[in-house]
Short mmCIF file of C-alpha atoms in Angstrom, two decimals:
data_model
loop_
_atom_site.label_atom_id
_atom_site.label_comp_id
_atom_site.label_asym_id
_atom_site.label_seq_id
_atom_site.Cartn_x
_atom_site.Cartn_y
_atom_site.Cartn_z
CA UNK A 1 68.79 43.35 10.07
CA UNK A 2 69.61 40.16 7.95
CA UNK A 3 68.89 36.52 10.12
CA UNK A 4 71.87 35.35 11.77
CA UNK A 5 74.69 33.26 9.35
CA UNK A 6 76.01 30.28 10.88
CA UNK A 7 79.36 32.29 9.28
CA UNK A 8 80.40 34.87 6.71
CA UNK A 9 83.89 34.22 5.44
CA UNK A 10 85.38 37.55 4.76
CA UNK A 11 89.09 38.73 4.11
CA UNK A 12 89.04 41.49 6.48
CA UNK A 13 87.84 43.30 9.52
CA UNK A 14 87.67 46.72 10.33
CA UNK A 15 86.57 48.44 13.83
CA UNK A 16 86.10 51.04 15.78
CA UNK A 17 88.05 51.82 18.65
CA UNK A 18 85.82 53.26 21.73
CA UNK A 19 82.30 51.84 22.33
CA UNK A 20 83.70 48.65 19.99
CA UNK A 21 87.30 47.48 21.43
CA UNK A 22 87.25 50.01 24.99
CA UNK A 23 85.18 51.87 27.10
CA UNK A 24 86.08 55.50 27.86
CA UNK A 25 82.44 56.54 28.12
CA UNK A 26 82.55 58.05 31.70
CA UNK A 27 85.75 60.06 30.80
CA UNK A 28 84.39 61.53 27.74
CA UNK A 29 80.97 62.46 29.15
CA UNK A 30 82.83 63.81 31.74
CA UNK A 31 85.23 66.00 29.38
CA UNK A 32 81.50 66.73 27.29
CA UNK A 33 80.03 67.79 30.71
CA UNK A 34 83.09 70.56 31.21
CA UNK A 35 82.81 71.72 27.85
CA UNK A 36 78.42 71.89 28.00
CA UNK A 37 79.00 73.67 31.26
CA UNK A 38 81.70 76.20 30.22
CA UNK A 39 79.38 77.15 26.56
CA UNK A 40 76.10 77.21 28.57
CA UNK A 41 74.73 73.72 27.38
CA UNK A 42 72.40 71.08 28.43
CA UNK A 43 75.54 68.43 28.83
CA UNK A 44 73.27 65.24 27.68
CA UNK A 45 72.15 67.21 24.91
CA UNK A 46 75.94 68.15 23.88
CA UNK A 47 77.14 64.59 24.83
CA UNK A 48 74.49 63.08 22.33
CA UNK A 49 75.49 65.23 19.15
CA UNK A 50 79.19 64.32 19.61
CA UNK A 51 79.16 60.53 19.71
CA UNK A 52 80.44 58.95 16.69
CA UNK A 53 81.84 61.88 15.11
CA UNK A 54 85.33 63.53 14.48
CA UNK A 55 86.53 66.02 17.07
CA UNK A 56 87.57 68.40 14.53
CA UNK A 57 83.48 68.45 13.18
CA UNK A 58 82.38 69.04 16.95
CA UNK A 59 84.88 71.64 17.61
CA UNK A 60 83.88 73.28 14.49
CA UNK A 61 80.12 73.50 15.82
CA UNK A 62 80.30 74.36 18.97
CA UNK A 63 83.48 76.55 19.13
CA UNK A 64 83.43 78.13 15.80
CA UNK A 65 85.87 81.01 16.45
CA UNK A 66 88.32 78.63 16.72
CA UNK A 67 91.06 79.11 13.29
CA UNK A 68 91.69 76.54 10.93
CA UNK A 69 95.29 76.49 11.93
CA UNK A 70 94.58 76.19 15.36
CA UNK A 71 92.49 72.59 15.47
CA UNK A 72 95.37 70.14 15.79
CA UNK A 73 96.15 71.52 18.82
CA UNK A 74 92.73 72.26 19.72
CA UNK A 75 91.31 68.34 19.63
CA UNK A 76 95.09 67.02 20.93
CA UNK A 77 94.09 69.50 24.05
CA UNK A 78 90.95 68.35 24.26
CA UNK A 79 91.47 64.45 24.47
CA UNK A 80 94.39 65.11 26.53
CA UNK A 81 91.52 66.37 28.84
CA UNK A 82 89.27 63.16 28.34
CA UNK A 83 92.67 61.02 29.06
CA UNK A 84 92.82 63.21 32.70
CA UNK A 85 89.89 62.31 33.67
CA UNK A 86 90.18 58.65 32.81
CA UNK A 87 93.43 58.75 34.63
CA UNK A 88 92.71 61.04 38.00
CA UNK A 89 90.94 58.46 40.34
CA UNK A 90 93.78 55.91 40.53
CA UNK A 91 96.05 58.90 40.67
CA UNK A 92 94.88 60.98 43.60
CA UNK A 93 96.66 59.16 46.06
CA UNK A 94 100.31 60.54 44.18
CA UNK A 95 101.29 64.02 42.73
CA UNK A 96 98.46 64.48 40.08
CA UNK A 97 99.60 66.57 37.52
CA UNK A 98 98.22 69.81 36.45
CA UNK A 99 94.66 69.63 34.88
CA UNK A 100 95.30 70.70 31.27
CA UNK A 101 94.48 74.27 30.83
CA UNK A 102 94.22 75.97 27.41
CA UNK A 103 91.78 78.30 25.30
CA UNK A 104 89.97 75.26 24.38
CA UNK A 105 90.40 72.90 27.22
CA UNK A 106 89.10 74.62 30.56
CA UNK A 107 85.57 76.27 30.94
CA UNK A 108 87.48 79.28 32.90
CA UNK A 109 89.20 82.27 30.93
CA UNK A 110 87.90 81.12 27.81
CA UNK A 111 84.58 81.94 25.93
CA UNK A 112 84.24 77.72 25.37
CA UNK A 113 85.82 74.82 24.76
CA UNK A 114 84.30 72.24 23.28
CA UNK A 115 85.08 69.18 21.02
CA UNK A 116 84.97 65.31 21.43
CA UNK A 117 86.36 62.30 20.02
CA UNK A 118 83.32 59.60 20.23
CA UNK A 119 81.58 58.20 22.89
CA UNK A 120 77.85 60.05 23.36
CA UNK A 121 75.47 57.57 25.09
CA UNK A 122 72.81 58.38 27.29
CA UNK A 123 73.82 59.87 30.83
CA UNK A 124 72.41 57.52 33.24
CA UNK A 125 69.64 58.34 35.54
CA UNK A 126 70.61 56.27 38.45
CA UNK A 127 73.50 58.27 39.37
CA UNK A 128 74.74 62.36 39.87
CA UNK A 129 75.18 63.35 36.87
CA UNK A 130 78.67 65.14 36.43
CA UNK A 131 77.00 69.10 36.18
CA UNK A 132 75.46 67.53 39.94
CA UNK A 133 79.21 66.49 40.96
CA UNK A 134 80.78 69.05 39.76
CA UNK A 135 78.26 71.88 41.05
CA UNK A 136 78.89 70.02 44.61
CA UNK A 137 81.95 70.21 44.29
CA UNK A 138 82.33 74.07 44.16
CA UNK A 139 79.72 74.70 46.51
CA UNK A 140 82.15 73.04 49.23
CA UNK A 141 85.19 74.65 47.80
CA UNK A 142 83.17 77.50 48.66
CA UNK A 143 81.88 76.99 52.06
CA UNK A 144 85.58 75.51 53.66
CA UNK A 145 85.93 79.31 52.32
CA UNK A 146 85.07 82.16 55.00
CA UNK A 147 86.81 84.95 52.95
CA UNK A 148 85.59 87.05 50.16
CA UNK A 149 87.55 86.30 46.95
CA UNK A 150 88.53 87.97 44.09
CA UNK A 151 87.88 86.48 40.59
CA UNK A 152 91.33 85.28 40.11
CA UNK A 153 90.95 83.17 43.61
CA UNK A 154 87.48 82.49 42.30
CA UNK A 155 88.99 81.03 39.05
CA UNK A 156 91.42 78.73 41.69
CA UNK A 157 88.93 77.88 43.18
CA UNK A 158 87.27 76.72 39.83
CA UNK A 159 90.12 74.63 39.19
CA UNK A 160 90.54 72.98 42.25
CA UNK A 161 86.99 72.03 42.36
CA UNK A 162 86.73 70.75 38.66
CA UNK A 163 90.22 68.52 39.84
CA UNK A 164 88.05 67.61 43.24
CA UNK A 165 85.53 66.12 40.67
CA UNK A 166 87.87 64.07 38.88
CA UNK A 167 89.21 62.35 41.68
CA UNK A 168 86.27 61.71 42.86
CA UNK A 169 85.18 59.08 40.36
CA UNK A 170 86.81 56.47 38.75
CA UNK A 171 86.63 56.90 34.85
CA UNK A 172 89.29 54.19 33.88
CA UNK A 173 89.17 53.27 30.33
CA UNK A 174 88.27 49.66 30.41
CA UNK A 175 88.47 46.22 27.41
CA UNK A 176 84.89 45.37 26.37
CA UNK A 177 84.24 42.08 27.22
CA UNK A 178 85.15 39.60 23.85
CA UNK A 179 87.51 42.03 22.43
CA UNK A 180 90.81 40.15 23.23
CA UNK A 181 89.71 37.15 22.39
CA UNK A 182 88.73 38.60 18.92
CA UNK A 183 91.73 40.51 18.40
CA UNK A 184 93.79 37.16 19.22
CA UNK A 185 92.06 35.56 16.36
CA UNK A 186 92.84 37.63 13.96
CA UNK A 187 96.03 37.15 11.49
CA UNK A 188 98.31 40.78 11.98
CA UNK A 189 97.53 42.90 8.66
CA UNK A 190 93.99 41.26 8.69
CA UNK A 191 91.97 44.14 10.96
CA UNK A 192 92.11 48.08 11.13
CA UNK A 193 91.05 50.49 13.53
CA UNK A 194 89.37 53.41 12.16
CA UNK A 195 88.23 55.98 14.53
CA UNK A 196 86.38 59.44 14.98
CA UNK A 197 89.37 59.78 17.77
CA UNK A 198 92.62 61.56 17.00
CA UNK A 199 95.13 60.12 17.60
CA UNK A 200 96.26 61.64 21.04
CA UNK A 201 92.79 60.25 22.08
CA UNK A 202 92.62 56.28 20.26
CA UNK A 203 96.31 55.36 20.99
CA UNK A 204 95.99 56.85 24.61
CA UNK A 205 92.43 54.41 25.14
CA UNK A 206 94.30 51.77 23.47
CA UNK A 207 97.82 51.43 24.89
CA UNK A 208 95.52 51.59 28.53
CA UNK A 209 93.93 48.33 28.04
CA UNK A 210 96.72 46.68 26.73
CA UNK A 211 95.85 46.67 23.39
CA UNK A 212 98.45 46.99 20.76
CA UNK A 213 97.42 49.94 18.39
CA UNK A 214 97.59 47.93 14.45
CA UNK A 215 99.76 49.33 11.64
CA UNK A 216 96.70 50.36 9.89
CA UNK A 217 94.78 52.91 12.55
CA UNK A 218 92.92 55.54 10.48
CA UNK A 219 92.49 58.52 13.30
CA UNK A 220 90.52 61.40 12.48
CA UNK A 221 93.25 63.76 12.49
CA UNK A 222 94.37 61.76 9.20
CA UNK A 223 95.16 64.42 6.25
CA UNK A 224 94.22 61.69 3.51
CA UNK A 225 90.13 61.81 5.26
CA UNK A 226 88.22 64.28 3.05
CA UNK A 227 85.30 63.72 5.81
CA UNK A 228 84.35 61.85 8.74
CA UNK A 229 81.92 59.29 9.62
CA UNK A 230 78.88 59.06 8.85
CA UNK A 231 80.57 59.22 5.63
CA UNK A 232 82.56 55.93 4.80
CA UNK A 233 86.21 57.79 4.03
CA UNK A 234 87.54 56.28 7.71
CA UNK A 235 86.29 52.78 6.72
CA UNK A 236 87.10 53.13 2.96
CA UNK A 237 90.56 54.53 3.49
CA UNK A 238 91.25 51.73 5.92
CA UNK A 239 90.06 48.62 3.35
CA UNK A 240 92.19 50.44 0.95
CA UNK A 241 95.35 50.41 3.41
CA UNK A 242 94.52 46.48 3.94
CA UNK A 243 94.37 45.92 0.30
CA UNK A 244 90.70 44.67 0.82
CA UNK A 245 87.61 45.64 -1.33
CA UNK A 246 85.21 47.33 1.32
CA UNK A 247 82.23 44.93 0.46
CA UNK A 248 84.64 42.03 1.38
CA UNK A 249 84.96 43.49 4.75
CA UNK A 250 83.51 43.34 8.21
CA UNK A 251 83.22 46.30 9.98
CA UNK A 252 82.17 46.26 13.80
CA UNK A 253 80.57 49.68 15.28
CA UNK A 254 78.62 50.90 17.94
CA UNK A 255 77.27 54.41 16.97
CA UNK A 256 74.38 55.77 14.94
CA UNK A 257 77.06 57.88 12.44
CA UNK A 258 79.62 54.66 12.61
CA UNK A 259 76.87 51.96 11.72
CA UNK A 260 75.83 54.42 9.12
CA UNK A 261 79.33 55.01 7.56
CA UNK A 262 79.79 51.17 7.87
CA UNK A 263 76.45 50.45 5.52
CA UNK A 264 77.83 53.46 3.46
CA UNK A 265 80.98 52.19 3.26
CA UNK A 266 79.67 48.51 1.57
CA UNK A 267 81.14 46.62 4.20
CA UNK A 268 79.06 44.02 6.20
CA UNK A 269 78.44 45.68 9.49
CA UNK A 270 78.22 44.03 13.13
CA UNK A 271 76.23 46.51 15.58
CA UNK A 272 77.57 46.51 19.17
CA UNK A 273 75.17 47.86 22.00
CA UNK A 274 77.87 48.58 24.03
CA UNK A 275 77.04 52.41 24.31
CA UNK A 276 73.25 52.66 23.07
CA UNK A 277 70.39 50.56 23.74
CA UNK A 278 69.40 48.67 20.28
CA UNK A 279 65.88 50.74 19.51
CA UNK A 280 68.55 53.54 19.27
CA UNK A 281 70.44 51.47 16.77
CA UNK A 282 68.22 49.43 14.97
CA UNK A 283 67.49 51.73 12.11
CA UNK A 284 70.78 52.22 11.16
CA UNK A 285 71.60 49.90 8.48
CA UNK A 286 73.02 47.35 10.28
CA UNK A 287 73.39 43.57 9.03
CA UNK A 288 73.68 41.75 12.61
CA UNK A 289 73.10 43.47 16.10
CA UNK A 290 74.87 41.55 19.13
CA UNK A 291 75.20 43.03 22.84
CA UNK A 292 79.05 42.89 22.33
CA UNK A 293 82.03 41.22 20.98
CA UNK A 294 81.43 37.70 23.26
CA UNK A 295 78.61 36.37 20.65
CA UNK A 296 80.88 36.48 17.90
CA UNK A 297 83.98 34.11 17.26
CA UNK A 298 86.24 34.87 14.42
CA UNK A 299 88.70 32.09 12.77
CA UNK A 300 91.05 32.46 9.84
CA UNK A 301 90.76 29.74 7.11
CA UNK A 302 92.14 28.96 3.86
CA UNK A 303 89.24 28.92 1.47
CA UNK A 304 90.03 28.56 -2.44
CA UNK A 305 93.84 28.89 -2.10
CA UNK A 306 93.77 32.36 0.66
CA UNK A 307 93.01 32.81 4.04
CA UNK A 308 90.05 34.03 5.24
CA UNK A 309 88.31 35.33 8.20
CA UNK A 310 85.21 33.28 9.28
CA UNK A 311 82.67 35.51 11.56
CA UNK A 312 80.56 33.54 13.17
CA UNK A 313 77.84 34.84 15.31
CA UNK A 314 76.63 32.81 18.42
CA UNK A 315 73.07 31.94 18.83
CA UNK A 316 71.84 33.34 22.34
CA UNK A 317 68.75 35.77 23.69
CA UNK A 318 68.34 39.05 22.01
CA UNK A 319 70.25 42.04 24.08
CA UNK A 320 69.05 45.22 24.95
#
């Protein structure tokens, strides 16, 4: 890690969706947790492999019966799921709607589902985890029971105790604190969003926090990518979409393969540690390493005739 600049002027940023501009953590562990559950998986240790990387990639190692032909559908099921979850607590007092149910989507009549869009980070230890909740959760479905069931009423029951869980905990996707005011500062055509997310998945995070998805959003369900981070295709496709070189470019992440496929990528990279503590982070490659967006301010200025964006990282104490 480089010593702080009092400012890098640079013509272009380019980010990361979840973990950078929103927080979906608790619905995507919780979507994880389903799938770790359903393929007979330690959930933290299926939660950690995923983060940072393309859904397509994680549904290709854990589910790998799954067809080529079949893995649009497969990862738009599968965030659907994650977007459930982030939307069930504030919608249990209405008509929720039907827990998505596919092949690839439910851990019942399936042999696994699996598959992720970003967002690993350590399950905390101060709290149920959600293989805790969820086994809770079926063990009362169970005893307000008396009757012996079949295993079709046993899969209902399933079902209604997976949706018991979801309600039960509010997973909201939620704006990480600086990113408006950074998003504000910055010219339209100036920033991209490039994300191990599909688009089902980024837009849905997005559009929930009020955040206006840019022209240039580089999901991982984006024919042109020949691969996904930690190589630098999502971040060099998107500098090429801006018009930017890549080394003129900031790019702002929050995962191990993200910071990687930022260094990779040429770009100057600002490390978040808004979903892993920074010794997780720290030997990534990283230029800077802030707790999150508030320490840095960006301006645009004209510098030799064209505008450009000034970073400029706060001075404060050192976050975990």
């Amino acid at each position: 890690m480089l010593p702080l600049p009092p400012s890098m002027p640079m013509p272009s940023s380019l980010t990361w969706h979840d973990g950078t501009l929103t927080d979906s953590i608790a619905a995507v562990e919780a979507a994880w947790g389903k799938v770790a559950k359903d393929i007979g998986r330690d959930p933290v240790e299926v939660i950690s492999a995923t983060h940072g990387k393309r859904a397509i990639d994680n549904l290709a190692q854990f589910k790998p019966s799954l067809k080529e032909h079949e893995m649009d559908n497969a990862v738009a099921e599968f965030e659907e799921t994650i977007l459930y979850y982030a939307d069930a607590f504030h919608r249990r007092a209405t008509s929720l709607s039907s827990f998505p149910s596919s092949d690839v989507s439910t851990p019942y009549g399936s042999n696994g589902s699996s598959s992720a869009s970003s967002r690993a980070s350590s399950l905390s230890l101060s709290r149920p985890t959600f293989a805790t909740r969820l086994s809770e959760a079926i063990i009362a479905r169970a005893m307000a029971s008396t009757a012996v069931i079949d295993e079709d009423e046993l899969d209902e029951d399933l079902d209604s105790a997976w949706k018991v869980e979801a309600e039960s905990v509010d997973r909201s996707v939620r704006i990480l604190p600086g990113v408006q005011r950074m998003l504000e500062s910055i010219p339209k055509g100036r920033y991209a969003v490039a994300t191990s997310g599909a688009k089902t998945y980024a837009y849905g995070c997005m559009t929930r926090v009020g955040i206006t998805p840019p022209e240039i959003t580089i999901t991982a369900d984006d024919k042109r990518l020949k691969a996904g981070k930690p190589a630098p295709d999502p971040f060099l496709l998107a500098a090429e979409c801006l018009g930017f070189d890549p080394k003129k470019c900031v790019v702002v992440e929050d995962s191990p393969s993200g910071i990687r496929a930022g260094v990779a990528s040429g770009a100057t990279v600002i490390a978040v540690c808004t979903s892993h503590e920074r010794e997780q982070i720290a030997n990534c490659g990283a230029h800077y390493i802030v707790g999150n967006l508030e320490r840095v301010r960006c301006e645009a200025v004209r510098m030799e005739g064209e505008v450009r964006l000034r970073f400029q990282i706060d001075p404060g104490r050192e976050e975990n």
